[in-house]
Coordinates of C-alpha atoms in Angstrom, one line a residue:
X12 CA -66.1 -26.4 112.6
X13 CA -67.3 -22.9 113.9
X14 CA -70.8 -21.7 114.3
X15 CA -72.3 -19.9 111.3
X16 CA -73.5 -16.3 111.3
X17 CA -75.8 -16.3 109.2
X18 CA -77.1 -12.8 107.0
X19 CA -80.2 -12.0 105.0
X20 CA -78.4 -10.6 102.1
X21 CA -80.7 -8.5 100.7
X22 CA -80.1 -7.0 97.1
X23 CA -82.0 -6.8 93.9
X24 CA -81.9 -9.6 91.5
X25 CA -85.1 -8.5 89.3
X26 CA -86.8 -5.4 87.8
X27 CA -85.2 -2.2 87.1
X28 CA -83.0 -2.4 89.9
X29 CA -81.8 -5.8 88.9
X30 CA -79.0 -3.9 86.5
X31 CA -76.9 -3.5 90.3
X32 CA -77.5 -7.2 91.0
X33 CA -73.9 -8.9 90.0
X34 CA -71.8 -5.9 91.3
X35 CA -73.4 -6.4 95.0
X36 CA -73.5 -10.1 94.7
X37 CA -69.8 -10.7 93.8
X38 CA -68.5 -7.6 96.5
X39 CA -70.3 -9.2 99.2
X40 CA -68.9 -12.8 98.2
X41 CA -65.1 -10.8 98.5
X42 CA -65.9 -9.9 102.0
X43 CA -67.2 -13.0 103.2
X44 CA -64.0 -14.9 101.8
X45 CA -61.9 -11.8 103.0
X46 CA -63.9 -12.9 106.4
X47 CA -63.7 -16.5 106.6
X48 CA -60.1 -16.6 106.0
X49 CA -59.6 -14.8 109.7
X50 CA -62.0 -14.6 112.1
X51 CA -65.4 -14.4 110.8
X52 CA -67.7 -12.2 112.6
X53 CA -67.3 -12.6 116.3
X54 CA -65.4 -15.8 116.3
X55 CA -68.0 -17.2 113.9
X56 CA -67.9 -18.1 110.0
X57 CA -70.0 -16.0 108.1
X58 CA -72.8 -17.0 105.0
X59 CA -75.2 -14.9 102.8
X60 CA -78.2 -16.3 102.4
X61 CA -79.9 -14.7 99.3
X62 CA -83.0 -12.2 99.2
X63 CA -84.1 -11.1 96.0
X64 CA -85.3 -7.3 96.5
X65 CA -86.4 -6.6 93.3
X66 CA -89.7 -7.7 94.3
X67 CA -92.7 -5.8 95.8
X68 CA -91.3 -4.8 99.0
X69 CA -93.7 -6.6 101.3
X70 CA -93.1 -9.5 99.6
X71 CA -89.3 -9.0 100.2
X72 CA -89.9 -8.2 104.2
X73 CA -92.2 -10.9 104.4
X74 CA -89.2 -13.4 103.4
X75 CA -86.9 -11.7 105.4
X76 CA -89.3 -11.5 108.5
X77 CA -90.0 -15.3 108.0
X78 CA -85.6 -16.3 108.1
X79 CA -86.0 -14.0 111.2
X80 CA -89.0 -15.7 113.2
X81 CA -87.2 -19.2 113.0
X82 CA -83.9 -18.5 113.4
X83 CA -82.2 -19.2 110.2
X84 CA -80.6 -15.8 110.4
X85 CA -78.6 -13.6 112.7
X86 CA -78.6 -10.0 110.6
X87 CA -79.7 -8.3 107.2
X88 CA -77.9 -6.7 104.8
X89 CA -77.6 -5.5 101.2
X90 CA -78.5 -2.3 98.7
X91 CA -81.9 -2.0 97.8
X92 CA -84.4 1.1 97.5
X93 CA -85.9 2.8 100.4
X94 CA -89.2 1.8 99.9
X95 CA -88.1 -2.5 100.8
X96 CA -86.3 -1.0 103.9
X97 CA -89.1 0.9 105.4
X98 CA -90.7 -2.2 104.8
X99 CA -88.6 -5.0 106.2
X100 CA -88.1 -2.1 109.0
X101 CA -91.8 -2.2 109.8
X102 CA -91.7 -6.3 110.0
X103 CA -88.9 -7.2 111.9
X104 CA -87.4 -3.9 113.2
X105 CA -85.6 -4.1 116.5
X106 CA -85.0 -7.6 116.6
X107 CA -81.5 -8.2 114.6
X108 CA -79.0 -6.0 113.1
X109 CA -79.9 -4.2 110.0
X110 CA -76.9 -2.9 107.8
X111 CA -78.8 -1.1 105.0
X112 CA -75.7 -0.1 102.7
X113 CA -78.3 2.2 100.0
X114 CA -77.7 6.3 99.6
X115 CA -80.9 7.2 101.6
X116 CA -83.3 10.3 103.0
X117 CA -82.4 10.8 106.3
X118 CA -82.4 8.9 109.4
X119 CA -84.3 5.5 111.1
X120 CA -83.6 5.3 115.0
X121 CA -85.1 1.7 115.1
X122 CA -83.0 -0.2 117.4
X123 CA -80.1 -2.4 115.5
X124 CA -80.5 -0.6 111.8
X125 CA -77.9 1.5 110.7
X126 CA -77.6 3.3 107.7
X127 CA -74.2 3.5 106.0
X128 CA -74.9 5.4 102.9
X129 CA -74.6 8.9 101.5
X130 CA -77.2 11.2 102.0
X131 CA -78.3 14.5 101.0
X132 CA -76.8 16.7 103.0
X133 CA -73.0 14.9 102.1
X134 CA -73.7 14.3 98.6
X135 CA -76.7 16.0 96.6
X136 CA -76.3 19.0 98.1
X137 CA -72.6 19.6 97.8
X138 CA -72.6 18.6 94.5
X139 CA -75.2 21.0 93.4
X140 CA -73.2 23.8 95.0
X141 CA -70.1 22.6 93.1
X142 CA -72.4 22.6 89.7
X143 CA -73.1 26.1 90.8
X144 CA -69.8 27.2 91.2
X145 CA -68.0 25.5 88.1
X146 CA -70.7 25.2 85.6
X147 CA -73.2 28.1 86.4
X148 CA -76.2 25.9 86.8
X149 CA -78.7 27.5 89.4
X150 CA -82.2 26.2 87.9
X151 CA -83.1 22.6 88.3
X152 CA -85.3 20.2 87.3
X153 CA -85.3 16.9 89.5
X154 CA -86.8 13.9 87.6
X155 CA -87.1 10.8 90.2
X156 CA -89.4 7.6 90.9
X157 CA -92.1 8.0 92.7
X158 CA -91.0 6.1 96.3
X159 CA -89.7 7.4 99.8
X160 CA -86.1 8.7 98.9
X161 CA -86.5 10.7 95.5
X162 CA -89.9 12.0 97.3
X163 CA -88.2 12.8 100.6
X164 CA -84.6 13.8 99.1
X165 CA -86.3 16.2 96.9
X166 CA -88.0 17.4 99.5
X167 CA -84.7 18.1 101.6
X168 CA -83.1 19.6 98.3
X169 CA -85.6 22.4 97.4
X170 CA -85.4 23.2 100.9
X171 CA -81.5 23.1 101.4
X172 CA -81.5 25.2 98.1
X173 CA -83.2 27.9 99.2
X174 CA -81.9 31.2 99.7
X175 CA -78.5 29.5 98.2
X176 CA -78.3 30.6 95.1
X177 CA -79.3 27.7 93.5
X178 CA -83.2 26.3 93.4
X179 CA -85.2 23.6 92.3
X180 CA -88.2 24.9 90.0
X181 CA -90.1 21.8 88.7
X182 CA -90.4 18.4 89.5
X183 CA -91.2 14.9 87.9
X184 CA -91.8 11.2 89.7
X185 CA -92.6 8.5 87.8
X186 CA -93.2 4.9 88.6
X187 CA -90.1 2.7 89.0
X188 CA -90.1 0.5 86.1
X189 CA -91.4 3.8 83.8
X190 CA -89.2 2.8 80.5
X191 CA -91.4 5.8 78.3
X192 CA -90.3 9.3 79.6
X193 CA -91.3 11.4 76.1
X194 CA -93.3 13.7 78.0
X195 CA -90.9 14.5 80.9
X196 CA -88.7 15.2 77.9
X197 CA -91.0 17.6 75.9
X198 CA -91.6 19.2 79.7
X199 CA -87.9 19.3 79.3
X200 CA -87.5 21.5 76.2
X201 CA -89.7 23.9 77.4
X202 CA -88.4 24.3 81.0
X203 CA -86.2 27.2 81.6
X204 CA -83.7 24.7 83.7
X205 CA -79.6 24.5 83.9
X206 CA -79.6 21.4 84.4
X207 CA -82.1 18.2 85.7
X208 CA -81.2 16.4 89.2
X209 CA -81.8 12.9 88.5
X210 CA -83.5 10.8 91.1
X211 CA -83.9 7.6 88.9
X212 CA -83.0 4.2 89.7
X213 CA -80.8 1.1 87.6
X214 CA -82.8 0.6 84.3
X215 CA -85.0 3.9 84.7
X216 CA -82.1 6.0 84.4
X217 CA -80.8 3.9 81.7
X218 CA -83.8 4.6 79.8
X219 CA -84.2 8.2 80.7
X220 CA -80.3 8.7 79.8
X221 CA -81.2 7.5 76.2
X222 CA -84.3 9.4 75.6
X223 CA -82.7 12.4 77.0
X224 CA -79.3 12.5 74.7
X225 CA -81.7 11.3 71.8
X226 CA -83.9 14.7 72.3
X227 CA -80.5 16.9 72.0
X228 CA -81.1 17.9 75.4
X229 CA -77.5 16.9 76.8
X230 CA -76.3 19.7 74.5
X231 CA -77.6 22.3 76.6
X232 CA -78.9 20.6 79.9
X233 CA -76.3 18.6 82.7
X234 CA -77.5 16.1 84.6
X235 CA -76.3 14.8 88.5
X236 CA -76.7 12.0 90.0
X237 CA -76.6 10.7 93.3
X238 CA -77.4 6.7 92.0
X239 CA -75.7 6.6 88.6
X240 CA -72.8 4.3 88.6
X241 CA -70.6 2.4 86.4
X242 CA -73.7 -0.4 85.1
X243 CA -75.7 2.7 84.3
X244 CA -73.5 4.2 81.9
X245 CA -72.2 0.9 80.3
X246 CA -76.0 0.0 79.8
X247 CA -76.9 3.4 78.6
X248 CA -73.8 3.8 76.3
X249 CA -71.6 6.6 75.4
X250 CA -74.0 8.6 73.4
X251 CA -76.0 8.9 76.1
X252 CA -73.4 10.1 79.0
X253 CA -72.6 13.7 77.8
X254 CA -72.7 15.9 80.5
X255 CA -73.6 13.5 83.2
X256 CA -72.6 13.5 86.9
X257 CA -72.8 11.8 89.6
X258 CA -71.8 12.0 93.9
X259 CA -70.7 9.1 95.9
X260 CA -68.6 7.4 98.2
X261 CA -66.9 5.4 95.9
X262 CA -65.8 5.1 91.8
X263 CA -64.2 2.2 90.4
X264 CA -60.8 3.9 90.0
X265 CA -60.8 6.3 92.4
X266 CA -57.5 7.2 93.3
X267 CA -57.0 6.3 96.8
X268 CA -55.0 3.6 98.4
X269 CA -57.6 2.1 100.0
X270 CA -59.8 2.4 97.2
X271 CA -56.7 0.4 95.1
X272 CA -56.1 -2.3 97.5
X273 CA -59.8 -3.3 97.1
X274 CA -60.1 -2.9 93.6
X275 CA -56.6 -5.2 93.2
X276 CA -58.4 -7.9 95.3
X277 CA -61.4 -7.7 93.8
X278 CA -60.2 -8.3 89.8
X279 CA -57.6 -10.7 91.5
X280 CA -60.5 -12.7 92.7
X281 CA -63.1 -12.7 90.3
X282 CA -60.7 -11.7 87.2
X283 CA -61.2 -9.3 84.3
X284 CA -64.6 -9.7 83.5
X285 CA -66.2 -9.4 86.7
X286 CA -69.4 -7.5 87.0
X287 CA -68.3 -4.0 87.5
X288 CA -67.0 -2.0 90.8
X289 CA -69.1 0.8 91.6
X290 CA -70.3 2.5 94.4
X291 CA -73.7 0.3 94.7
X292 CA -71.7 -3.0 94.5
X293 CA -68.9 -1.5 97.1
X294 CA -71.5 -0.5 99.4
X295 CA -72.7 -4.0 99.7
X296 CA -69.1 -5.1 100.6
X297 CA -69.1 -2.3 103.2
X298 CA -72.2 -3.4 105.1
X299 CA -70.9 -7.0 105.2
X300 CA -67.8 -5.6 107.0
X301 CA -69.4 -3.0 109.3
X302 CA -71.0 -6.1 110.6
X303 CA -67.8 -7.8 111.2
X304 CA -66.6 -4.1 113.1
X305 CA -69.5 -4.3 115.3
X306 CA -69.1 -7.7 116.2
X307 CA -65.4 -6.7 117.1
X308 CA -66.6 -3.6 119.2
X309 CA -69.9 -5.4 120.9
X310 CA -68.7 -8.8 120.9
X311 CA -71.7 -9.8 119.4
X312 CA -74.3 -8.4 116.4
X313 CA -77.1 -8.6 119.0
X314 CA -79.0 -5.6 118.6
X315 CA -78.6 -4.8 122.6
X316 CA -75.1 -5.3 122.4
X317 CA -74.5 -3.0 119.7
X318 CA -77.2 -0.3 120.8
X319 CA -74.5 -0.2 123.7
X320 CA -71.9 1.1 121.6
X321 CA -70.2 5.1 121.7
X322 CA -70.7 7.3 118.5
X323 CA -68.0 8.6 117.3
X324 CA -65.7 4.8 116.4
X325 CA -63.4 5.8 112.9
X326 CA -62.7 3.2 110.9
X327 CA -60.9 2.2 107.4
X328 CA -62.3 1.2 104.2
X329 CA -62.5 1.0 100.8
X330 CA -63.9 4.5 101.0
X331 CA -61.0 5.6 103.4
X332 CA -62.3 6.6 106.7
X333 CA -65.6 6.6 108.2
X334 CA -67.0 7.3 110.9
X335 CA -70.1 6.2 112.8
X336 CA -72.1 9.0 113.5
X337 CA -75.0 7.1 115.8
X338 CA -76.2 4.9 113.4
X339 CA -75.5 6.8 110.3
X340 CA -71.7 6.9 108.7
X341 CA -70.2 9.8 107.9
X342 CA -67.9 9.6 104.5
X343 CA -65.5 11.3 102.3
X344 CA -67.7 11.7 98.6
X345 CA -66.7 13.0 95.4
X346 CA -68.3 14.5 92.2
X347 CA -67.3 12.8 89.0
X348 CA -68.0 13.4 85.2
X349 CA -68.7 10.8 82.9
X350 CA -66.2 10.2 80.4
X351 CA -67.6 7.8 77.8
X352 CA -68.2 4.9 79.7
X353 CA -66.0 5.4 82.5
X354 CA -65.9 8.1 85.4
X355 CA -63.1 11.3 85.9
X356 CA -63.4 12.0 89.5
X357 CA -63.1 15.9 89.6
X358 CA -63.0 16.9 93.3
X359 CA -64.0 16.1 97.1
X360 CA -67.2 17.5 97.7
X361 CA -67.8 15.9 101.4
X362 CA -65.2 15.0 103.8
X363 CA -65.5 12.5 106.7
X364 CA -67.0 14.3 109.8

């Protein structure tokens, strides 16, 4: 029998994050199987061992620091919000590999982490523009939790914004877990806003979505999206998905081949009623295969064998091709419309770099 690789598999199971649970669990199982039936990661058989992130985050990087100090694991990976991965950064940064699969701010150069999500200036920002250019909307409201990335990517947006034609003219954080958003809502009415940039997270958005469509304000107001997937609108409803967008790197029927041939072996694997494929639950399956890339380029997922490595390596994927960009990936995303409770994607915004 092989040696195990072993990865901290970090991904919310709790909370208001807990909605994207299933969808990352069951991707990441795909990949390992996918893995385990060739090579593993560097010769070696691969397993997940289980990190609940919907906790407070230094309770999650003190669980994760702990599988690090003895030796029970050989990497991390999984989605889960910023404010846990500044956190298990802080604890055991620089000593294994970090995949952190989530949309974030901006960039970390800790040795070994590497961030492979979207980020603002590849998905919030193009979209905006292309809400500028087909629907008119030039006045936003952004209405996020209050943590590192809605702070930071807010930040970035009213910056990016100005001088564009577009602009951001009020702002909004609440706490995650905020399930009563009446008076961002009466703010709401009274703004003179296009449209409300939505910076909200699993069941927040959920809620937010309701309250919002339940006010009339999805009549006149469009919303976008950079963490709204397919368990956000199912949860929310129909009702409450009238002129909602979102950006990503990936949509459960997005019409790519690559995109296809995972969705195919997904629903072959786990059957009809799997949780469902979106970009939060693909993103998990992409970090547990970037791993198995780097431990085909280094040799190894030691962190000094893979701080070795040239920028610039393309790649395929589910999201078609990426490319490592020092330790950030660049992406093709797109900018899709809710439909009910599916997606239309409309166009390209972003294309790999």
């Amino acid at each position: 029998m092989r040696e195990l690789l072993s990865i901290a598999f970090v991904v919310p199971l709790q909370g208001p994050t807990g909605i994207y649970g299933p969808s990352c669990l069951a991707c990441a199982e795909l990949a390992v199987e996918q893995l385990n039936a060739g090579r593993g990661i560097a010769g070696r058989q691969v397993e997940l061992v289980q990190v609940d992130a919907g906790r407070p985050p230094e309770l999650v990087a003190e669980e994760v620091g702990r599988l690090v100090d003895n030796g029970r694991v050989d990497a991390v990976a999984g989605w889960h919000i910023s404010a846990v991965r500044v956190a298990i950064t802080r604890r055991i940064g620089g000593r294994v590999v970090y995949a952190f699969a989530a949309m974030h701010e901006g960039g970390d150069d800790t040795p070994g982490v590497f961030m492979l999500g979207e980020r603002p200036v590849n998905q919030l920002l193009p979209a905006t523009h292309w809400m500028r250019r087909q629907h008119g909307v030039r006045r936003w409201s952004v209405v996020g939790n209050d943590y590192v990335y809605p702070r930071v990517t807010a930040s970035t947006t009213i910056k990016a914004l100005h001088h564009s034609g577009s602009s951001v003219v009020r702002t909004d954080f609440v706490p995650l877990g905020t399930a009563d958003f009446s008076t961002v809502i009466q703010d709401l009415k009274q703004a003179e806003v296009d449209g409300v940039i939505m910076l909200l997270m699993g069941q927040d958005a959920v809620q937010f979505n309701r309250q919002f469509a339940r006010a009339g304000l999805s009549e006149r107001l469009l919303r976008l999206s950079p963490a709204i997937e397919e368990n956000t609108l199912l949860a929310g409803g129909a009702s409450a998905n009238k002129g909602l967008y979102a950006a990503a790197a990936y949509f459960d029927g997005l019409a790519t081949t690559e995109s296809g041939d995972f969705a195919r072996d997904y629903y072959a694997h786990f059957g009809a009623w799997a949780p469902p494929l979106n970009a939060i639950g693909e993103s998990c399956y992409e970090a547990v295969r970037f791993l198995a890339r780097l431990g085909e380029m280094a040799g190894s997922v030691a962190v000094d064998a893979v701080s070795a490595l040239p920028t610039g390596h393309f790649y395929d994927s589910p999201r078609g091709l990426l490319r490592l960009d020092g330790n950030l990936i660049d992406q093709d995303v797109y900018l899709a419309s809710a439909n009910g409770l599916e997606f239309t994607v409309e166009d390209q915004i972003a294309r790999t770099g």
